Short mmCIF file of C-alpha atoms in Angstrom, two decimals:
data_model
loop_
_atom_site.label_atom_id
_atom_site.label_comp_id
_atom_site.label_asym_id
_atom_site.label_seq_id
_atom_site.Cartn_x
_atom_site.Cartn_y
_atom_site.Cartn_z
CA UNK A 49 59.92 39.31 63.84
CA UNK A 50 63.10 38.36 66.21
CA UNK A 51 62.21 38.02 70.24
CA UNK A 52 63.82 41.68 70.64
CA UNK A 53 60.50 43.45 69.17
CA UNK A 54 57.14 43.88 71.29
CA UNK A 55 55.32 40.94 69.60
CA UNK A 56 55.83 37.85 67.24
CA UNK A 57 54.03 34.54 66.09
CA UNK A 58 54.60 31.16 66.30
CA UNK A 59 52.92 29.43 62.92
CA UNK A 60 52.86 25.92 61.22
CA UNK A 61 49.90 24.19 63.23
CA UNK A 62 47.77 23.18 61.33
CA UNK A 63 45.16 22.84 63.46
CA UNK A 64 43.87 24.52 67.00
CA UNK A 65 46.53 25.23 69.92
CA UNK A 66 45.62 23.96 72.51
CA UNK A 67 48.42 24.21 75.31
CA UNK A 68 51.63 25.92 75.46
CA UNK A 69 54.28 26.15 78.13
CA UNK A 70 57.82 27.42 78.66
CA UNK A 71 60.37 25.12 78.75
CA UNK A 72 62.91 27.30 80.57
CA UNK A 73 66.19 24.76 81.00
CA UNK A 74 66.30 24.87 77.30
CA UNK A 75 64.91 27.83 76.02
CA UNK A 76 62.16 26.86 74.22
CA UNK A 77 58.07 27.24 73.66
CA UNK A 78 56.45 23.80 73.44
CA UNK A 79 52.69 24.35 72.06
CA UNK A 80 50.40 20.95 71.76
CA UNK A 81 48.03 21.06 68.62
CA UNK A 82 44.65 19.71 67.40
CA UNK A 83 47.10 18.57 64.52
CA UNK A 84 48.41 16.14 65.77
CA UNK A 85 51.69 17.69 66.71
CA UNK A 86 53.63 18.88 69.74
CA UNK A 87 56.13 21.64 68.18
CA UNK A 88 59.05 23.45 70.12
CA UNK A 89 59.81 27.21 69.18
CA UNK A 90 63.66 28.32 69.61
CA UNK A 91 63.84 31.56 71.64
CA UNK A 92 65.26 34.10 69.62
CA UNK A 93 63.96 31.92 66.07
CA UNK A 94 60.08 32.10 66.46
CA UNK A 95 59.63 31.41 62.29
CA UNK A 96 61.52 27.92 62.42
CA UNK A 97 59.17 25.21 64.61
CA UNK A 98 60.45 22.03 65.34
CA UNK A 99 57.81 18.83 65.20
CA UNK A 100 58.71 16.43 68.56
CA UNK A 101 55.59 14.46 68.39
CA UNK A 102 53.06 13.25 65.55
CA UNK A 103 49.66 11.52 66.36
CA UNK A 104 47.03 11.00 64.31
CA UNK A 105 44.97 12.65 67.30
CA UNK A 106 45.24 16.42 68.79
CA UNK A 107 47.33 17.02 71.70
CA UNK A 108 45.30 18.33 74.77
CA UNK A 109 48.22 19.18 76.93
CA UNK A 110 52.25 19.45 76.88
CA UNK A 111 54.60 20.12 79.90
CA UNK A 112 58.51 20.66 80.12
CA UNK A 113 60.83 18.50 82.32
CA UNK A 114 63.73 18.12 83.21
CA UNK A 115 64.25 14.91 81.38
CA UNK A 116 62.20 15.79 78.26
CA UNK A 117 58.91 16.32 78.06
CA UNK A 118 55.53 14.57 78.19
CA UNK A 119 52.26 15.38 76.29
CA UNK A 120 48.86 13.55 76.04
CA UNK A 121 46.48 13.25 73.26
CA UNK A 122 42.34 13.36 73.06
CA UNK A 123 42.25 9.85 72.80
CA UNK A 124 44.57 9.66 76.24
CA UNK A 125 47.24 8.17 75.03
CA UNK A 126 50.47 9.99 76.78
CA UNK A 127 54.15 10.25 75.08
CA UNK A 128 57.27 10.65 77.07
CA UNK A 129 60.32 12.18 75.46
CA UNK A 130 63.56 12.17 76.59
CA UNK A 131 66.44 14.22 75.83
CA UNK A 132 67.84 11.82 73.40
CA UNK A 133 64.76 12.13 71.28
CA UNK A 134 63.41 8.15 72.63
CA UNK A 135 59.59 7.79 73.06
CA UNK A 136 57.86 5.99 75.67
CA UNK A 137 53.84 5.89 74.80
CA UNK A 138 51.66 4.46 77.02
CA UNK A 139 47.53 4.23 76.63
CA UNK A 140 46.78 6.16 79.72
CA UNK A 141 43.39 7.40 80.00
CA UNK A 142 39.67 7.21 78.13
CA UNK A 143 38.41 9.83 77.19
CA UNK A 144 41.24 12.09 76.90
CA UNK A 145 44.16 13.53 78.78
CA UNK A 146 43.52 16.76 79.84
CA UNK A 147 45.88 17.85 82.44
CA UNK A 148 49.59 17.59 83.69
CA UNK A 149 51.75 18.13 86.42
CA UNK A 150 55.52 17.78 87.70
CA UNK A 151 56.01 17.53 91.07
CA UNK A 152 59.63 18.39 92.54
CA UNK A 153 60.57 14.31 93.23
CA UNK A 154 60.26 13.91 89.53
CA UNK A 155 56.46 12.43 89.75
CA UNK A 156 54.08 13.33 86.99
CA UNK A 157 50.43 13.18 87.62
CA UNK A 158 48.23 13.28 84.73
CA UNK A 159 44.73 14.57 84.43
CA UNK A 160 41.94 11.98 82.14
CA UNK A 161 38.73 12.22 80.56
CA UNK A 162 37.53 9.07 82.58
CA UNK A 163 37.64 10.88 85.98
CA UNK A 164 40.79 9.29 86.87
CA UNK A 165 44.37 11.04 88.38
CA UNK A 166 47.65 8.43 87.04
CA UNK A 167 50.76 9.36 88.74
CA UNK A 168 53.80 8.10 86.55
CA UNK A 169 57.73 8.06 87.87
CA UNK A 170 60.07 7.57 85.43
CA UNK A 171 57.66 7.05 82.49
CA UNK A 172 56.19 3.91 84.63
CA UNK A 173 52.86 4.45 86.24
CA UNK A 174 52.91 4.16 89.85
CA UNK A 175 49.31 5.20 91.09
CA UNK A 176 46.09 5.31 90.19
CA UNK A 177 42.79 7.31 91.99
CA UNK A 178 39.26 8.14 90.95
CA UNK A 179 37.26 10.96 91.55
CA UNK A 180 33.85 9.47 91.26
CA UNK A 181 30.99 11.95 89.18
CA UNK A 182 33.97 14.02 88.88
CA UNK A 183 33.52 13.49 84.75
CA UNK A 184 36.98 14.75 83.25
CA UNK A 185 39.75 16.01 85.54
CA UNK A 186 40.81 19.02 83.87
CA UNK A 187 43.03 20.86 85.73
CA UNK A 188 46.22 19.50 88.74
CA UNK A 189 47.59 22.42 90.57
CA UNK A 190 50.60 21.56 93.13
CA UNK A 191 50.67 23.06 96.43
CA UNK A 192 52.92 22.24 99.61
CA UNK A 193 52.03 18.51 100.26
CA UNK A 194 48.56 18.28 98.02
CA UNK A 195 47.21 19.13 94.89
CA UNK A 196 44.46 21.14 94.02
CA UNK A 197 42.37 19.25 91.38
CA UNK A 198 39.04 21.04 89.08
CA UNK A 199 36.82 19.02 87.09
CA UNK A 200 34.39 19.52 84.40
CA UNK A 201 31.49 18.92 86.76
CA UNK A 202 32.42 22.48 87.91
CA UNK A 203 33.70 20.91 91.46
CA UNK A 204 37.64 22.14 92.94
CA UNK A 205 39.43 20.22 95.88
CA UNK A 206 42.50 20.02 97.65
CA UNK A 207 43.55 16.73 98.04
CA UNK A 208 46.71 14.98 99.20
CA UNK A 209 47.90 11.80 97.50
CA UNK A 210 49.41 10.51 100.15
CA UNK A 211 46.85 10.62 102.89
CA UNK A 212 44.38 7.49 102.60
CA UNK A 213 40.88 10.23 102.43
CA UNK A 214 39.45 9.61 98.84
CA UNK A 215 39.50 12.56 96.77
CA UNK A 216 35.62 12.57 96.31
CA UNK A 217 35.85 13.33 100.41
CA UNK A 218 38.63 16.02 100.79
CA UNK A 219 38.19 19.50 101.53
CA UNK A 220 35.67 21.37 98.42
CA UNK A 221 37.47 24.15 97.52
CA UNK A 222 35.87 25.97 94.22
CA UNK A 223 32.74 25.65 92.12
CA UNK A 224 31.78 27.15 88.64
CA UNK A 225 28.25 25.69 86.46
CA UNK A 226 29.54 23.71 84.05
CA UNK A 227 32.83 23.06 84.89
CA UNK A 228 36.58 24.01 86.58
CA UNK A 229 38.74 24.44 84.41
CA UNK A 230 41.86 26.38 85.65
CA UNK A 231 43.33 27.16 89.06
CA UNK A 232 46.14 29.10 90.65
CA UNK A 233 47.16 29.88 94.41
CA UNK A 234 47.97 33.32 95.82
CA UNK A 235 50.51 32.46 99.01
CA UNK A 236 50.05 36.36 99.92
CA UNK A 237 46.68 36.54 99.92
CA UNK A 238 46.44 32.81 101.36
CA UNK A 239 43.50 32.32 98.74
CA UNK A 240 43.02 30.80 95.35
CA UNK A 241 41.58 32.21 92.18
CA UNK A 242 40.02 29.48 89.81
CA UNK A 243 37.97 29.87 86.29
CA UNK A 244 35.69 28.08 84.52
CA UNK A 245 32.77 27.46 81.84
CA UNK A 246 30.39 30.25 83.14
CA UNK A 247 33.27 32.83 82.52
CA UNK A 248 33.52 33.88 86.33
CA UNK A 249 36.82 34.43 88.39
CA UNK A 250 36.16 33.59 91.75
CA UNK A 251 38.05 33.69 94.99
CA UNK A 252 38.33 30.98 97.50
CA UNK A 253 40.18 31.10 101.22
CA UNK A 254 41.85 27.86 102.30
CA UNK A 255 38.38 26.71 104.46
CA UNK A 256 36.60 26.80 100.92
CA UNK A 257 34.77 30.05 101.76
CA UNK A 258 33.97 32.42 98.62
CA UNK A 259 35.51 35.62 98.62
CA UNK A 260 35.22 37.27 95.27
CA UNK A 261 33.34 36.76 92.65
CA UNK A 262 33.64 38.65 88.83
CA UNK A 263 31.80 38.05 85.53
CA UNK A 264 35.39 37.89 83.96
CA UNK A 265 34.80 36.83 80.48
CA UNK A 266 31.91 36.30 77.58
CA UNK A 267 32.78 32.80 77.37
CA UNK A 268 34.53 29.91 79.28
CA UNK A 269 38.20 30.88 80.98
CA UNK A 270 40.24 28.13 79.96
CA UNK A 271 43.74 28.93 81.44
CA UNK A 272 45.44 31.42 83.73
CA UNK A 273 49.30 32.38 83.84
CA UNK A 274 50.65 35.00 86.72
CA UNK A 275 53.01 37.65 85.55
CA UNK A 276 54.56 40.14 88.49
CA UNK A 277 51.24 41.34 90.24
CA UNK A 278 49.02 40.69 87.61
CA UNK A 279 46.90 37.75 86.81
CA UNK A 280 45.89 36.90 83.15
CA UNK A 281 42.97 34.59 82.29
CA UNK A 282 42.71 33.21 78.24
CA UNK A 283 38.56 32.65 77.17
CA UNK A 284 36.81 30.86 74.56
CA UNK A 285 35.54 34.82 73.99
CA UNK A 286 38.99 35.15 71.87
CA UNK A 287 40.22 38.04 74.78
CA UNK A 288 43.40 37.47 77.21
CA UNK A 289 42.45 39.78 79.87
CA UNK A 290 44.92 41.39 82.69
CA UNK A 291 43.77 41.54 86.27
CA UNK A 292 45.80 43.31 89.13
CA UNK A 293 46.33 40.98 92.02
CA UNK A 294 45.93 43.52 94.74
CA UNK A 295 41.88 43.34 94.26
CA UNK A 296 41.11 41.98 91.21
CA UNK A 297 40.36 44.81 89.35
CA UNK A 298 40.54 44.75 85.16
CA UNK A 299 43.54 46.23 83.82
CA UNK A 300 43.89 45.64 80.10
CA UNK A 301 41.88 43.80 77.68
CA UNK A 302 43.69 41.89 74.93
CA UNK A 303 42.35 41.27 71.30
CA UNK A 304 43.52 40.36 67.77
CA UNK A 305 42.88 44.09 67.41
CA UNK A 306 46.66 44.47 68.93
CA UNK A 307 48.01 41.39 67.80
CA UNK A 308 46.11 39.07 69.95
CA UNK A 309 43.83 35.47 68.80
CA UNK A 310 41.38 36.07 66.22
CA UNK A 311 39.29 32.82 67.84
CA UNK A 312 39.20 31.01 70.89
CA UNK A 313 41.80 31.40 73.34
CA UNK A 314 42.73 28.14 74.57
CA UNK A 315 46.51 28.14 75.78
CA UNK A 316 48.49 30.62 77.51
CA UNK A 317 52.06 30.58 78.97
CA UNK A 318 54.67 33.17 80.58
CA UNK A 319 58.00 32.37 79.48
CA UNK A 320 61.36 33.66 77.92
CA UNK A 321 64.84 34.06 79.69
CA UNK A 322 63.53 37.16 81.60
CA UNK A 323 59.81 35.82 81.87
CA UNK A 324 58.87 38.80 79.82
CA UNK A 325 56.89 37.35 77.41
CA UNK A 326 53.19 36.12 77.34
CA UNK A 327 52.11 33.30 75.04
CA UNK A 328 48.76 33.11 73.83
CA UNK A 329 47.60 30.41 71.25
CA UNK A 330 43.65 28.93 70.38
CA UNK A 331 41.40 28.27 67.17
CA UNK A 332 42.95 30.49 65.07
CA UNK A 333 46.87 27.93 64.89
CA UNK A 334 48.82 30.72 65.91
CA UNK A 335 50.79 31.70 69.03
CA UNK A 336 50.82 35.13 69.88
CA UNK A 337 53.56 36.37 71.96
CA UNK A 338 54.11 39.79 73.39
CA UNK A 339 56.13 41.57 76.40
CA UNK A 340 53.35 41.92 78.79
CA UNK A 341 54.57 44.84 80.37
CA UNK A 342 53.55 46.54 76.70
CA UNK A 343 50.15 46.14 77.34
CA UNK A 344 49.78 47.54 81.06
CA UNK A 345 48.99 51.19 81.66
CA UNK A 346 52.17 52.71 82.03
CA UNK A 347 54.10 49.51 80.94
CA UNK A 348 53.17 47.89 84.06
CA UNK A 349 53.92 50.64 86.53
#
């Protein structure tokens, strides 16, 4: 199918999907796979995908910047590529690397399996914290000066890299059994939504009070991606599901039924020239895009 239809895949992984994200300066899906390969998808030519990077290990994560891209691998190695196709690699963390961010200054800070937050300028690492007990970092969130930071011990916190407070004494901000793995702010409603391993959303102010809390999904809610006023959350229970931001309340419920995963749901991404396309991709090697307003009651009101 061409981008110009409702829905299309993305196949050739070989293995699980486990990340995807828009690269929007050059019009492109990037999707890191338990294959070993970190592929980019032409907008507009979803049936021809491009291999960047090979590994002999899956890739956890994948991000778009301005100067390439970087991606890191289960065994936490992490690859820069620039735009002339050159590779830095560097062994970054144990355990894994399971989380990345860009910051405006052109800083990446990088998520590990060994508890540990790398920030990296220019493909050379210029920092280094711990989060002690914190286990694997799994998700980095920017916001204003800080960064909001989940890890698989279920713990969230905002925490400013700059400020000499260690990160396992800044400001708690989220908690899910069994681990945080996603996180995104809402400026209007000056609160943040995270998800994790139980399968709950929940709703935090900026003091770390709870304010909501939902039974969201069957199985752990492994990434979020905001669309207009409406929040969508991918779970290991092989559903995307649609939430409207005004209160949280369940608005569509996606499934390979209409073209969604057949398996887990592990990556999801709202891209395309317009941002009118959602990305879904997990256990079964597909992506599965669709226009997002086509799935909301009264295409998205």
């Amino acid at each position: 199918m061409g981008t110009n239809d409702t829905q299309y895949e993305l196949s050739g992984h070989q293995g699980a999907i486990y990340d995807a994200v828009w690269d929007n300066q050059r019009s492109r899906w990037l999707t890191a796979g338990g294959d070993g390969i970190v592929a980019a998808w032409k907008e507009g030519d979803p049936s021809n995908g491009k291999a960047l990077l090979h590994h002999d290990k899956a890739f956890f994560c994948v991000l778009a910047l301005t100067t390439g891209l970087v991606a890191g691998t289960e065994d936490g190695e992490l690859f820069f590529l620039d735009l002339e196709g050159d590779v830095s690699r560097w062994t970054a963390h144990k355990g894994g690397v399971f989380s990345l961010l860009a910051m405006e200054d052109g800083r990446v800070f990088t998520g590990g399996g060994d508890g540990r937050i790398l920030c990296w300028k220019s493909g050379q690492l210029v920092g280094e914290w711990t989060w002690e007990n914190a286990s694997k970092i799994r998700t980095l969130v920017a916001y204003e000066d800080s960064i909001f930071i989940g890890a698989s011990n279920g713990e969230g916190c905002l925490w400013n890299p700059e400020a000499p407070t260690p990160i396992k004494d800044c400001k708690a901000l989220g908690q899910h059994v069994g681990g945080l793995y996603c996180a995104m702010r809402l400026d209007q409603k000056k609160a943040w939504i995270t998800g994790g391993r139980d399968g709950h959303l929940r709703a935090w102010d900026d003091d770390g009070q709870p304010l909501l809390e939902i039974p969201a999904h069957e199985g752990a809610i492994y990434r979020m991606a905001i669309s207009s006023e409406w929040l969508w959350t991918a779970s290991r229970d092989k559903t995307v599901k649609c939430w409207n931001l005004r209160d949280l309340s369940p608005a569509y419920r996606w499934t390979h039924r209409d073209g969604g995963c057949r398996r887990s749901v592990n990556a999801l991404a709202i891209g395309g020239p317009n941002n009118e396309w959602l990305l879904a991709g997990g256990d079964d090697r597909n992506g599965h895009a669709v226009k997002w307003r086509s799935l909301l009651p009264d295409n998205g009101g």
